[in-house]
PDB file of C-alpha atoms and ligand atoms in Angstrom:
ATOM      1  CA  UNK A   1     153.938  29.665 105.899  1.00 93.00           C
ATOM      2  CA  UNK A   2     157.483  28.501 105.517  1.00 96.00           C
ATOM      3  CA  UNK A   3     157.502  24.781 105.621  1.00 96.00           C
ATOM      4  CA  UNK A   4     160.443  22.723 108.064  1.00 97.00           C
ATOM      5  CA  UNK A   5     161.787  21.504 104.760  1.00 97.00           C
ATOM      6  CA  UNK A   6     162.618  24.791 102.870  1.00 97.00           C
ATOM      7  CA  UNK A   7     164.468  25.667 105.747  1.00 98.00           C
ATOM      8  CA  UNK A   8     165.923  22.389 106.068  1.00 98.00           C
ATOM      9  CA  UNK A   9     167.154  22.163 102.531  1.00 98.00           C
ATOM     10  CA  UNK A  10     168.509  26.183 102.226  1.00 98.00           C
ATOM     11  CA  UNK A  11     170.667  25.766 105.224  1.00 98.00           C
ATOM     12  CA  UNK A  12     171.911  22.403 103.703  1.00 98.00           C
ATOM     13  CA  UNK A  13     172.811  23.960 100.873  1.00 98.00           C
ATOM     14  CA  UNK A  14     174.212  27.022 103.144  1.00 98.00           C
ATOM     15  CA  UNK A  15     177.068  24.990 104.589  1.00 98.00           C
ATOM     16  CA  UNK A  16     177.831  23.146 101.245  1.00 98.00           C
ATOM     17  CA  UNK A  17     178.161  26.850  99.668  1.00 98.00           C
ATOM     18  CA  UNK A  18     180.039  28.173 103.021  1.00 98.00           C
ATOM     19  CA  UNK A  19     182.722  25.578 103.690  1.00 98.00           C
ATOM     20  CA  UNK A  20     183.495  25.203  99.898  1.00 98.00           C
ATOM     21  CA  UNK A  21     183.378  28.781  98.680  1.00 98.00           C
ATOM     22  CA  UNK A  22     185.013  31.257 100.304  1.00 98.00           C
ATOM     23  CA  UNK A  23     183.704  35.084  99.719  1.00 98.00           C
ATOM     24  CA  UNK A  24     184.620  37.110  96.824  1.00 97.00           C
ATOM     25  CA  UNK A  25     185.538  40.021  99.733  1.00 98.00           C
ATOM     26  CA  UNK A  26     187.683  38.009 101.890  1.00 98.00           C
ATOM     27  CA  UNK A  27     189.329  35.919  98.883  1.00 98.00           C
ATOM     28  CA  UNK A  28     189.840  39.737  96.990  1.00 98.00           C
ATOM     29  CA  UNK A  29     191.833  40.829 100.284  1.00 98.00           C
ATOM     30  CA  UNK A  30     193.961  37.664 100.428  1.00 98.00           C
ATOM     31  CA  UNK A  31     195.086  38.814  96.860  1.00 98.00           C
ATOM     32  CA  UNK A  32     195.586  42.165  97.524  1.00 98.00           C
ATOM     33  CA  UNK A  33     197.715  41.187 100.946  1.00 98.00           C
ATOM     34  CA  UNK A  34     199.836  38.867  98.229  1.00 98.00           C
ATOM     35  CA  UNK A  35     200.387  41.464  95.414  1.00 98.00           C
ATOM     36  CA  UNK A  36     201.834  44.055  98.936  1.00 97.00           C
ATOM     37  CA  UNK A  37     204.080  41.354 100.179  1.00 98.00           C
ATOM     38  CA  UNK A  38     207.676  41.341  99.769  1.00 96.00           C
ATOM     39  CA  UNK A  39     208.737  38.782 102.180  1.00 97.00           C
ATOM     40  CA  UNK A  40     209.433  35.136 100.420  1.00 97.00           C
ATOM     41  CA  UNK A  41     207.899  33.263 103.298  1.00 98.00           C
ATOM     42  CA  UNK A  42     204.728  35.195 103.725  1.00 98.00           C
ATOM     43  CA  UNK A  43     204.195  35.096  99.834  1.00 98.00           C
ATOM     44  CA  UNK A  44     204.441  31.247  99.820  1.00 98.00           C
ATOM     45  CA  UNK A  45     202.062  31.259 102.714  1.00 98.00           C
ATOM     46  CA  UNK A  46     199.437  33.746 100.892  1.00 98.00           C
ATOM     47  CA  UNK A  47     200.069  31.637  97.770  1.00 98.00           C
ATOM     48  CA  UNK A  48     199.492  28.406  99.340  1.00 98.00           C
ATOM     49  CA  UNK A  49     195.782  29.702 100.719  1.00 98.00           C
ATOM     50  CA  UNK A  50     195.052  31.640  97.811  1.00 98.00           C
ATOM     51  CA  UNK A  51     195.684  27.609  95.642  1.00 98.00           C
ATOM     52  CA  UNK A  52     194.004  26.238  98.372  1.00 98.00           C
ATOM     53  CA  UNK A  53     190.763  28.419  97.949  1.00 98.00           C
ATOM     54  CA  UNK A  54     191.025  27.864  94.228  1.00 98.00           C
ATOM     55  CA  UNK A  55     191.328  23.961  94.629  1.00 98.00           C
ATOM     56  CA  UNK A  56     188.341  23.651  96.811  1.00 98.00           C
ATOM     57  CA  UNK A  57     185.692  25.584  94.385  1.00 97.00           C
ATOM     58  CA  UNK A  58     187.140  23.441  91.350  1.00 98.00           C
ATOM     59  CA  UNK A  59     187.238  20.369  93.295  1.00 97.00           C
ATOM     60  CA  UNK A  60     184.117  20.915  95.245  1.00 97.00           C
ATOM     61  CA  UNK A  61     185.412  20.208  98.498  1.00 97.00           C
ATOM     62  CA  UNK A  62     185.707  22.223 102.321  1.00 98.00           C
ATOM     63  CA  UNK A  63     188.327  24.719 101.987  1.00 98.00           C
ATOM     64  CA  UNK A  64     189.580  23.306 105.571  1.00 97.00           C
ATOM     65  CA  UNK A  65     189.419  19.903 107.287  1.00 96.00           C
ATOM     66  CA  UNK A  66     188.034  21.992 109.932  1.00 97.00           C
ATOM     67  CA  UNK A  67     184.504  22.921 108.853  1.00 98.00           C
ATOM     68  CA  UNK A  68     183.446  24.455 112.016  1.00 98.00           C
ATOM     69  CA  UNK A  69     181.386  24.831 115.072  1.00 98.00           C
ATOM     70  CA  UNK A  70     177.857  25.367 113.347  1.00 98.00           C
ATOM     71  CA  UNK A  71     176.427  28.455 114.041  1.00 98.00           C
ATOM     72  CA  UNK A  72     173.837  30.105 112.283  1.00 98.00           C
ATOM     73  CA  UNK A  73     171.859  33.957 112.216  1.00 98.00           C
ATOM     74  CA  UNK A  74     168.564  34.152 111.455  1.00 98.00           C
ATOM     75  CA  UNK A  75     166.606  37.590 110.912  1.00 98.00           C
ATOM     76  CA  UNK A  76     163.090  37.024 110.990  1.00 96.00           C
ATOM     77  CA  UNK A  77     160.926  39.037 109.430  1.00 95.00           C
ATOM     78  CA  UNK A  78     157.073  39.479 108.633  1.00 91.00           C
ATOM     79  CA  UNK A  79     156.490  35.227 108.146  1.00 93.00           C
ATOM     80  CA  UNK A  80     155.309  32.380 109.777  1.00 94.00           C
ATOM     81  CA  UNK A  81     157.890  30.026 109.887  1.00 96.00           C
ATOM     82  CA  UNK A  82     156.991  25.776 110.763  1.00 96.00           C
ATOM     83  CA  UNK A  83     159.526  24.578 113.318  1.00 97.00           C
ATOM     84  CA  UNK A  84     162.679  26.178 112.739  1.00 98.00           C
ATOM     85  CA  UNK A  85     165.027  25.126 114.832  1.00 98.00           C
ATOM     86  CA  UNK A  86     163.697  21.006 113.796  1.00 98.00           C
ATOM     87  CA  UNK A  87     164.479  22.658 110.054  1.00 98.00           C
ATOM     88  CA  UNK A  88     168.039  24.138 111.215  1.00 98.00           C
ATOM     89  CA  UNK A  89     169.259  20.970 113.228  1.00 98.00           C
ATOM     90  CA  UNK A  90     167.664  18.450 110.117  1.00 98.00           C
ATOM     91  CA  UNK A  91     170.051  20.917 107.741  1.00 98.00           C
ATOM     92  CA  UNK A  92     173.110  20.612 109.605  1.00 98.00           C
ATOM     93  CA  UNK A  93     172.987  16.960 109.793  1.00 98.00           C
ATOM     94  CA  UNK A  94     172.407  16.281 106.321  1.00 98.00           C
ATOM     95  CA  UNK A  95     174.849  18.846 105.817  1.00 98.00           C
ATOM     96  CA  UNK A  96     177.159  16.703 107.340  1.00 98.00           C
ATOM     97  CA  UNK A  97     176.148  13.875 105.817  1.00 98.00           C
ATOM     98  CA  UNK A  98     176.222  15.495 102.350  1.00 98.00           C
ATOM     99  CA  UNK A  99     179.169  17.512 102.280  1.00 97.00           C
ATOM    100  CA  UNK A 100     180.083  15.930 104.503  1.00 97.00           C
ATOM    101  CA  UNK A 101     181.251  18.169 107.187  1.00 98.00           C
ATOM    102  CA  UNK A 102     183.956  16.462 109.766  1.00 98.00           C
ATOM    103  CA  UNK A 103     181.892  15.876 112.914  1.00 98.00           C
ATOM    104  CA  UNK A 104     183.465  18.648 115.584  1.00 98.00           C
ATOM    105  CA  UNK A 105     180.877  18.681 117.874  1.00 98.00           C
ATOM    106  CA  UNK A 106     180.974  16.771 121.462  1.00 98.00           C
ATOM    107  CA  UNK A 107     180.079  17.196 124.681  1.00 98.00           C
ATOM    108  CA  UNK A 108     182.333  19.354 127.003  1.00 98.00           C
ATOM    109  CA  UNK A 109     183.676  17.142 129.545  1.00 98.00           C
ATOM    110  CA  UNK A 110     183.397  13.809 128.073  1.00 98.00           C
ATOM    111  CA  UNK A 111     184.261  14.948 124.885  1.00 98.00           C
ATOM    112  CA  UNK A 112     181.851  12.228 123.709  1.00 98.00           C
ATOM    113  CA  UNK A 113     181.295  12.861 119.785  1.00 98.00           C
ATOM    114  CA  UNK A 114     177.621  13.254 118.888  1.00 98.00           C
ATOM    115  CA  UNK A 115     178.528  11.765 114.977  1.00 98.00           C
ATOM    116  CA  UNK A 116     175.554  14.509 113.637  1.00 98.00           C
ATOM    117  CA  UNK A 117     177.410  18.555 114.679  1.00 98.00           C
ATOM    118  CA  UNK A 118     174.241  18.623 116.927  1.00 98.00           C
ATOM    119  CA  UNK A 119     173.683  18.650 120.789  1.00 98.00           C
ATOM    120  CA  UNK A 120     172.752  20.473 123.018  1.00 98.00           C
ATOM    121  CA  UNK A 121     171.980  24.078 121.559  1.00 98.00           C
ATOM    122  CA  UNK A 122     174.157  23.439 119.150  1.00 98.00           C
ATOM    123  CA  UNK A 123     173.965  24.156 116.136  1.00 98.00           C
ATOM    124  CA  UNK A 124     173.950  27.576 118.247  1.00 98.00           C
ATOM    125  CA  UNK A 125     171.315  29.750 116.523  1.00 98.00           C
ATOM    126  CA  UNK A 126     170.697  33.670 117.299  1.00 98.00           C
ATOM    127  CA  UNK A 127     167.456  35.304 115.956  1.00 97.00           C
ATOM    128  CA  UNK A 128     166.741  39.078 115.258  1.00 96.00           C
ATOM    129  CA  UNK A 129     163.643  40.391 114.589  1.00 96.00           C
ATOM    130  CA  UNK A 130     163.556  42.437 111.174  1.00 95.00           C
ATOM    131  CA  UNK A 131     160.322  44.213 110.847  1.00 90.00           C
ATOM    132  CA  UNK A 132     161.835  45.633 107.848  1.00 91.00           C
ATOM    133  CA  UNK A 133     162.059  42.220 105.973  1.00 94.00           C
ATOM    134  CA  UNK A 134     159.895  40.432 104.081  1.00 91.00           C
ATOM    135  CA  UNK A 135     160.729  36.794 104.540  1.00 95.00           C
ATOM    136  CA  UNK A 136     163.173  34.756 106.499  1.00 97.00           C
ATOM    137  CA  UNK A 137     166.855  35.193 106.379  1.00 98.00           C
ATOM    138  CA  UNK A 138     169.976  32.472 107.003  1.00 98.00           C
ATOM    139  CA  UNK A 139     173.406  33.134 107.385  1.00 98.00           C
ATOM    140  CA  UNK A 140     175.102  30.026 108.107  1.00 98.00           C
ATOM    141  CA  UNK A 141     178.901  30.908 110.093  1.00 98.00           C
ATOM    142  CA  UNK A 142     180.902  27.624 110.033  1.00 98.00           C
ATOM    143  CA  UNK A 143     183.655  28.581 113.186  1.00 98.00           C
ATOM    144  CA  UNK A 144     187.228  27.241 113.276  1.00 97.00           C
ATOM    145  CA  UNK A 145     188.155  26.333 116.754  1.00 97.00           C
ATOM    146  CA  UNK A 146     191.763  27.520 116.232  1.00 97.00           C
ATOM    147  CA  UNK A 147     190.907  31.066 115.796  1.00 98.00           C
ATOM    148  CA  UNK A 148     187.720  31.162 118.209  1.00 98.00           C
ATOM    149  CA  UNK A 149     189.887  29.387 121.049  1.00 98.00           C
ATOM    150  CA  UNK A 150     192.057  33.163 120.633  1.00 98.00           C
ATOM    151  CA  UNK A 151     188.796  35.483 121.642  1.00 98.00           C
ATOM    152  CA  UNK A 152     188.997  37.595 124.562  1.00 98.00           C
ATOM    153  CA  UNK A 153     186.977  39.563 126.715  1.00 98.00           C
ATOM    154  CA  UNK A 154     187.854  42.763 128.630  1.00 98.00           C
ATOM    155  CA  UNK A 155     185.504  44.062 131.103  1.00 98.00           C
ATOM    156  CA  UNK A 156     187.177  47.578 131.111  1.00 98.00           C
ATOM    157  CA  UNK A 157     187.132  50.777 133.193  1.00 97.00           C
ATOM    158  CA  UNK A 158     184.811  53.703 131.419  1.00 97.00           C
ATOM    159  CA  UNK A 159     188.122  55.708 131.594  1.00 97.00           C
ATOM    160  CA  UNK A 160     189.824  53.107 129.713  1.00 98.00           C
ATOM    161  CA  UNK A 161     188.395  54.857 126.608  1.00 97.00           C
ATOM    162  CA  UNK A 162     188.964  54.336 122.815  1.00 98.00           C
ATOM    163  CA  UNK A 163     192.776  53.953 123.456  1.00 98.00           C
ATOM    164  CA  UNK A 164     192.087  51.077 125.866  1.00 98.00           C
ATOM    165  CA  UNK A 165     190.065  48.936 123.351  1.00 98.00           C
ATOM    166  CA  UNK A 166     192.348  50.212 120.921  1.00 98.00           C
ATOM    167  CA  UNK A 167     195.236  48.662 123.430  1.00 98.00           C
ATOM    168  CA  UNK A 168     193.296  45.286 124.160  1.00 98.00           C
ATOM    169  CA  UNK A 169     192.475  44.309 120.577  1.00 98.00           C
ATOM    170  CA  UNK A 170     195.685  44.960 119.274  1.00 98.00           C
ATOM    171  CA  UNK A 171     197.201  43.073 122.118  1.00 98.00           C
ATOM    172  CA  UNK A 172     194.964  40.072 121.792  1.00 98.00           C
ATOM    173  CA  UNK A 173     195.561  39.722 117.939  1.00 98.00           C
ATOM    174  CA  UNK A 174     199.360  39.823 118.958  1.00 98.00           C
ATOM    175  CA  UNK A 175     199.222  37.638 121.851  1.00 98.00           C
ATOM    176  CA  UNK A 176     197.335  34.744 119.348  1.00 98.00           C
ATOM    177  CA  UNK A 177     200.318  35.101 116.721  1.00 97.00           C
ATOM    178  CA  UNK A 178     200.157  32.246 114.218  1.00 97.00           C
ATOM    179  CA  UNK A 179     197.413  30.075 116.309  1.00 98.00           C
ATOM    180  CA  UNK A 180     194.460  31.559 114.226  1.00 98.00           C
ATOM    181  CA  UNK A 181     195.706  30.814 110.901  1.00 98.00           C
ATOM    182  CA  UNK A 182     196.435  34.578 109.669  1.00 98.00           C
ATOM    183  CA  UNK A 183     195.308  36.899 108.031  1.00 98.00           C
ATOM    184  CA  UNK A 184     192.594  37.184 110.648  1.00 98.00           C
ATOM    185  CA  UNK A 185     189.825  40.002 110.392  1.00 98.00           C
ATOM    186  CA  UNK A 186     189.003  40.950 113.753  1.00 98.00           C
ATOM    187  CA  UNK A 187     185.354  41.262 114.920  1.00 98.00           C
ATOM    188  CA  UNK A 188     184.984  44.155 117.936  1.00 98.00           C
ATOM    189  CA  UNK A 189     181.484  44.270 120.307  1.00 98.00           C
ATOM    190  CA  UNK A 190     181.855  47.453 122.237  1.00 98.00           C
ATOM    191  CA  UNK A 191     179.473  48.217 125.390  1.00 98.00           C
ATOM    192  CA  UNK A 192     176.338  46.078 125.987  1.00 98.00           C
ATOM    193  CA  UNK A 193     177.217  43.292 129.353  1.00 98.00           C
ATOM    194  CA  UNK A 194     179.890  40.817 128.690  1.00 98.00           C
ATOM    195  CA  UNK A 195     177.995  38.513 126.565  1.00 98.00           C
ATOM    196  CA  UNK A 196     176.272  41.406 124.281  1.00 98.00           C
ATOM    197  CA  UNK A 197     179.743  42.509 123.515  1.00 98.00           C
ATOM    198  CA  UNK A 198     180.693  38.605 122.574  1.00 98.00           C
ATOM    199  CA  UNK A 199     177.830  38.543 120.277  1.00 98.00           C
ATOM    200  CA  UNK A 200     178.674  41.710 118.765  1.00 98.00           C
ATOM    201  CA  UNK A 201     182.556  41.065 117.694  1.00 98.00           C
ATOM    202  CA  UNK A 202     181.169  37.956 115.950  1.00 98.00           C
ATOM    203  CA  UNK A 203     177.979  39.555 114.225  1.00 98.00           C
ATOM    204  CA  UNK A 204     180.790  42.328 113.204  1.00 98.00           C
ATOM    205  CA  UNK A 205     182.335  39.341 111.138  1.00 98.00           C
ATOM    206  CA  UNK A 206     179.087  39.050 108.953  1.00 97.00           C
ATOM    207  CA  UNK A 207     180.010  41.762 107.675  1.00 96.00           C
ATOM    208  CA  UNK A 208     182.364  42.348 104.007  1.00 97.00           C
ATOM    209  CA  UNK A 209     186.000  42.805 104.328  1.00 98.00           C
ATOM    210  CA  UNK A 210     186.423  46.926 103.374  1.00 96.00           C
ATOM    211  CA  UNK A 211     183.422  48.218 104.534  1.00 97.00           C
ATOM    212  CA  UNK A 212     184.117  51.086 107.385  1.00 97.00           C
ATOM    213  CA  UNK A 213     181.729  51.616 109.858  1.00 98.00           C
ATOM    214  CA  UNK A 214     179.359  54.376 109.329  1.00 97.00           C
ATOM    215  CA  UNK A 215     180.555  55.750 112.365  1.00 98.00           C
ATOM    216  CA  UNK A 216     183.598  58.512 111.645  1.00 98.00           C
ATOM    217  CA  UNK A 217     185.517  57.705 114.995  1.00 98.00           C
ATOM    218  CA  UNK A 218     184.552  54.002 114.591  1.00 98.00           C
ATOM    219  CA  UNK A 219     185.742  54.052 111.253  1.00 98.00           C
ATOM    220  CA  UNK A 220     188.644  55.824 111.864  1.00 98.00           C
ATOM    221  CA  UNK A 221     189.511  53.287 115.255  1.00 98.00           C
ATOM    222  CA  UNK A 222     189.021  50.164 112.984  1.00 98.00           C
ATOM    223  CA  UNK A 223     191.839  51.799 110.778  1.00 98.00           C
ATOM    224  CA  UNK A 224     194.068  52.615 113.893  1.00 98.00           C
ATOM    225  CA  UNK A 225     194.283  49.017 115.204  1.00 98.00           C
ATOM    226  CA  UNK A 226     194.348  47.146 111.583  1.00 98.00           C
ATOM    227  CA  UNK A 227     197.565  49.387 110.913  1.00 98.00           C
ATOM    228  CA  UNK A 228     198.777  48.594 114.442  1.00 98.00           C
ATOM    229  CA  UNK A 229     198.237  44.833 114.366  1.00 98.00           C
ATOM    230  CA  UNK A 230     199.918  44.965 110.789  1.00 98.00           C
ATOM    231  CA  UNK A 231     202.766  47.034 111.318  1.00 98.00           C
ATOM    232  CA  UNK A 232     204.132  44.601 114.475  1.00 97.00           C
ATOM    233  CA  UNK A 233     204.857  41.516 111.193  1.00 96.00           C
ATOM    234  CA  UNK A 234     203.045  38.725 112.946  1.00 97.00           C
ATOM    235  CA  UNK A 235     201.979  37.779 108.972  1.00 98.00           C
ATOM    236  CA  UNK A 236     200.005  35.181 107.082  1.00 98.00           C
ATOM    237  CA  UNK A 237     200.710  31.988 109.427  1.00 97.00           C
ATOM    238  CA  UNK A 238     202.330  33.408 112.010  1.00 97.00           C
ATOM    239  CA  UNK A 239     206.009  33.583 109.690  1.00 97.00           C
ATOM    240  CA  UNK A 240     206.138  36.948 109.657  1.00 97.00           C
ATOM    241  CA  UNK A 241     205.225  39.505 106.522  1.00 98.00           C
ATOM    242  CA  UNK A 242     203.020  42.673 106.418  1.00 97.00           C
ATOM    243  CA  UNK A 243     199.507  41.197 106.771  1.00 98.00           C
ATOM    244  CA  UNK A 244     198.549  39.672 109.827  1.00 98.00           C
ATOM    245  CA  UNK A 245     194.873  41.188 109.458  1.00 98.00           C
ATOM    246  CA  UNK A 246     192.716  41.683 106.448  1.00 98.00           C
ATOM    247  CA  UNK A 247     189.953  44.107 108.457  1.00 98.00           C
ATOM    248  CA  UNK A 248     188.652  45.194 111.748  1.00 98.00           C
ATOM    249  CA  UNK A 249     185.461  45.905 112.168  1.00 98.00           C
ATOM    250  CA  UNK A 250     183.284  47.566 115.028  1.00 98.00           C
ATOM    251  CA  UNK A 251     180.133  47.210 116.554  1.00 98.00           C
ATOM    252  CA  UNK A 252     178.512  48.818 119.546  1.00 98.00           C
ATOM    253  CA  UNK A 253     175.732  48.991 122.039  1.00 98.00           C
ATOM    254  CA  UNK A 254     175.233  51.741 124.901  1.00 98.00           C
ATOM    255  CA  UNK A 255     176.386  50.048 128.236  1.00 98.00           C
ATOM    256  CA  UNK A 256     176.059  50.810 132.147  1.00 98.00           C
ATOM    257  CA  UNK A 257     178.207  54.005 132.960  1.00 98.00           C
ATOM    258  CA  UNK A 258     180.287  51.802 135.273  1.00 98.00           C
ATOM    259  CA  UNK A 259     181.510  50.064 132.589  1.00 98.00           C
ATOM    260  CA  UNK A 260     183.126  49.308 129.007  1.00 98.00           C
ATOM    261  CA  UNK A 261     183.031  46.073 127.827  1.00 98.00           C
ATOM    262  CA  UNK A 262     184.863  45.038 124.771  1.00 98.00           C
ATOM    263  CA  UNK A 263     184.361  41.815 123.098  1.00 98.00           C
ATOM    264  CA  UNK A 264     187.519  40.475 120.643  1.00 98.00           C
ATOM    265  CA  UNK A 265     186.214  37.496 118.374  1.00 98.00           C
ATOM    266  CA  UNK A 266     189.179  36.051 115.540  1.00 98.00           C
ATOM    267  CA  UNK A 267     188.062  34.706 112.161  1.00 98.00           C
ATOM    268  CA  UNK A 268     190.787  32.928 110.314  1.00 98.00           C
ATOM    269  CA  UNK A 269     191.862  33.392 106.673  1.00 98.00           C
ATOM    270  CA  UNK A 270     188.860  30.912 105.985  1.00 98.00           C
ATOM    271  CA  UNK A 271     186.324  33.587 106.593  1.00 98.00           C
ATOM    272  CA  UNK A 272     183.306  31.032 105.550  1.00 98.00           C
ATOM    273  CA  UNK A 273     179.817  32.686 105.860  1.00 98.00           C
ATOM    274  CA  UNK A 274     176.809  32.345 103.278  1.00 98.00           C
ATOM    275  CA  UNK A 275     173.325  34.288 103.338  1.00 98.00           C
ATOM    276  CA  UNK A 276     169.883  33.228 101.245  1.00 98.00           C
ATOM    277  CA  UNK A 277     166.362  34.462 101.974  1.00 97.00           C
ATOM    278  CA  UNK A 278     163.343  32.376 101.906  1.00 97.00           C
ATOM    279  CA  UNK A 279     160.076  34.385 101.274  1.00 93.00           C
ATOM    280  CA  UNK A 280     156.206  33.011 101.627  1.00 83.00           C
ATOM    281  CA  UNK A 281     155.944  32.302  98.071  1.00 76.00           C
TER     282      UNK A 281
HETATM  283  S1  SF4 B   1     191.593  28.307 112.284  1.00 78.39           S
HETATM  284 FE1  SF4 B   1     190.484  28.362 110.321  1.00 78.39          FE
HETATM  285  S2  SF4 B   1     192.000  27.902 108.695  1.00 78.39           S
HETATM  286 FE2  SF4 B   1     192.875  27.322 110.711  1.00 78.39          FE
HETATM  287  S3  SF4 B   1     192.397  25.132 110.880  1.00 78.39           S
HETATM  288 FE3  SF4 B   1     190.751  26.240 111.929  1.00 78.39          FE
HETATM  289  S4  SF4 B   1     189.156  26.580 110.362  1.00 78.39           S
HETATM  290 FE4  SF4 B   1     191.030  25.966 109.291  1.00 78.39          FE
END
């Protein structure tokens, strides 16, 4: 049995690793998008994150004042697990306490601040089963508001086809510009109803920045609209410059033949996510 504690204290220690460190992938592709810049504004820009992500691991700190809308994916595998969701919400708020995290989360209309970045299904929690697993998996996914405010969602024709998502996504990433602090990588959930797709352009964000989809055509439709979104010179920040996204990446689900729903979901430059599995023993 996994005790309420263990899973308190790992996803404690999740969002202290998350908002502090960001990834090896995504902070490799920030360099990469600096040494293949030429223009002087967009290399201060990449410069100025690239310090910034430096700073925080020396200094210990969140990488951003804004450290997120809590959310959290679990994959549950062959355990027995003691109150999880008491052991996710008692994380959070120590996290917050800890860290600290700032306090982002209020109600909707009264915008009342809850003081803790709990409420009301929040921290927002999705579990999978993974019969393949052997223990209990956490990925903590800290959101920025000023890239998730820039999601979309198309519910689209079935002719619409790969050149219609290909047409939406790019045109959503365009239509944010500089609100989503770019470089962006851009989670896609194709098919599914219109909340499967949501869930599956932000589960397509869990995954590491240069890794295709197994898929040929999905691989090769990533590449299509990450060239497209980067050859229009929207750019780190919005100032123009060559790299307005670091990756796209696909997911899909079969869907009613009436339909083609495509989710868009925007990560910012501070791409914070962190993973640890707990086992029985
Ligand atoms: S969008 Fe991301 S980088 Fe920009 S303020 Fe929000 S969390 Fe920070």
């Amino acid at each position: 049995m996994i005790r309420q504690e263990m899973v308190e204290e790992t996803v404690c220690r999740l969002f202290r690793e998350a908002v502090i460190r960001i990834p090896d992938d995504v902070t490799l592709a920030l360099k990469k998008a600096y040494l293949n810049e030429e223009d002087e504004i967009a290399l201060l820009n990449l410069k100025a994150i690239l310090d910034n992500i430096e700073l925080a691991r020396k200094m210990e700190v969140p990488v951003c004042q804004d450290t997120g809308l809590p959310i959290v994916f679990v994959r549950m595998g062959n355990v027995e697990v003691e109150n999880l969701y008491g052991g996710i919400v008692a994380g959070v708020e120590r996290a917050t306490q800890e860290v600290p995290l700032r306090p982002n989360v209020v109600d909707p209309l009264t915008r009342e601040n809850t003081g803790t970045n709990t409420g009301h299904l929040i921290p927002q929690v999705d579990v999978e089963i993974a019969e393949d697993l052997d223990g209990l998996e956490i990925t903590v996914f800290p959101k920025g508001f000023g890239s998730e405010n820039n999601n979309a969602l198309l519910m689209g024709l079935p002719g619409d086809g790969a050149e219609g998502v290909r047409d939406f996504v790019v045109e959503t990433v365009l239509r944010a510009g500089g609100k989503p602090c770019p470089p962006v990588i851009v989670g896609v959930g194709i098919g599914g109803s219109s909340d499967l797709a949501m869930k599956l352009a932000k589960k397509a964000l869990l995954g590491r920045v240069g890794e295709r989809n197994p898929v040929k055509e999905l691989a090769s439709l990533e590449e299509s609209i990450l060239d497209s979104v980067n050859e229009a010179g929207c750019g780190p920040m919005g100032m123009g410059g060559k790299t307005t996204a670091l990756d796209v990446k696909i997911r899909t689900a079969h869907t009613h033949t009436a339909g083609l729903p495509v989710g868009v979901c925007i990560q910012c430059w501070a791409a914070r996510r962190a993973t640890a599995t707990i086992r029985d023993d």
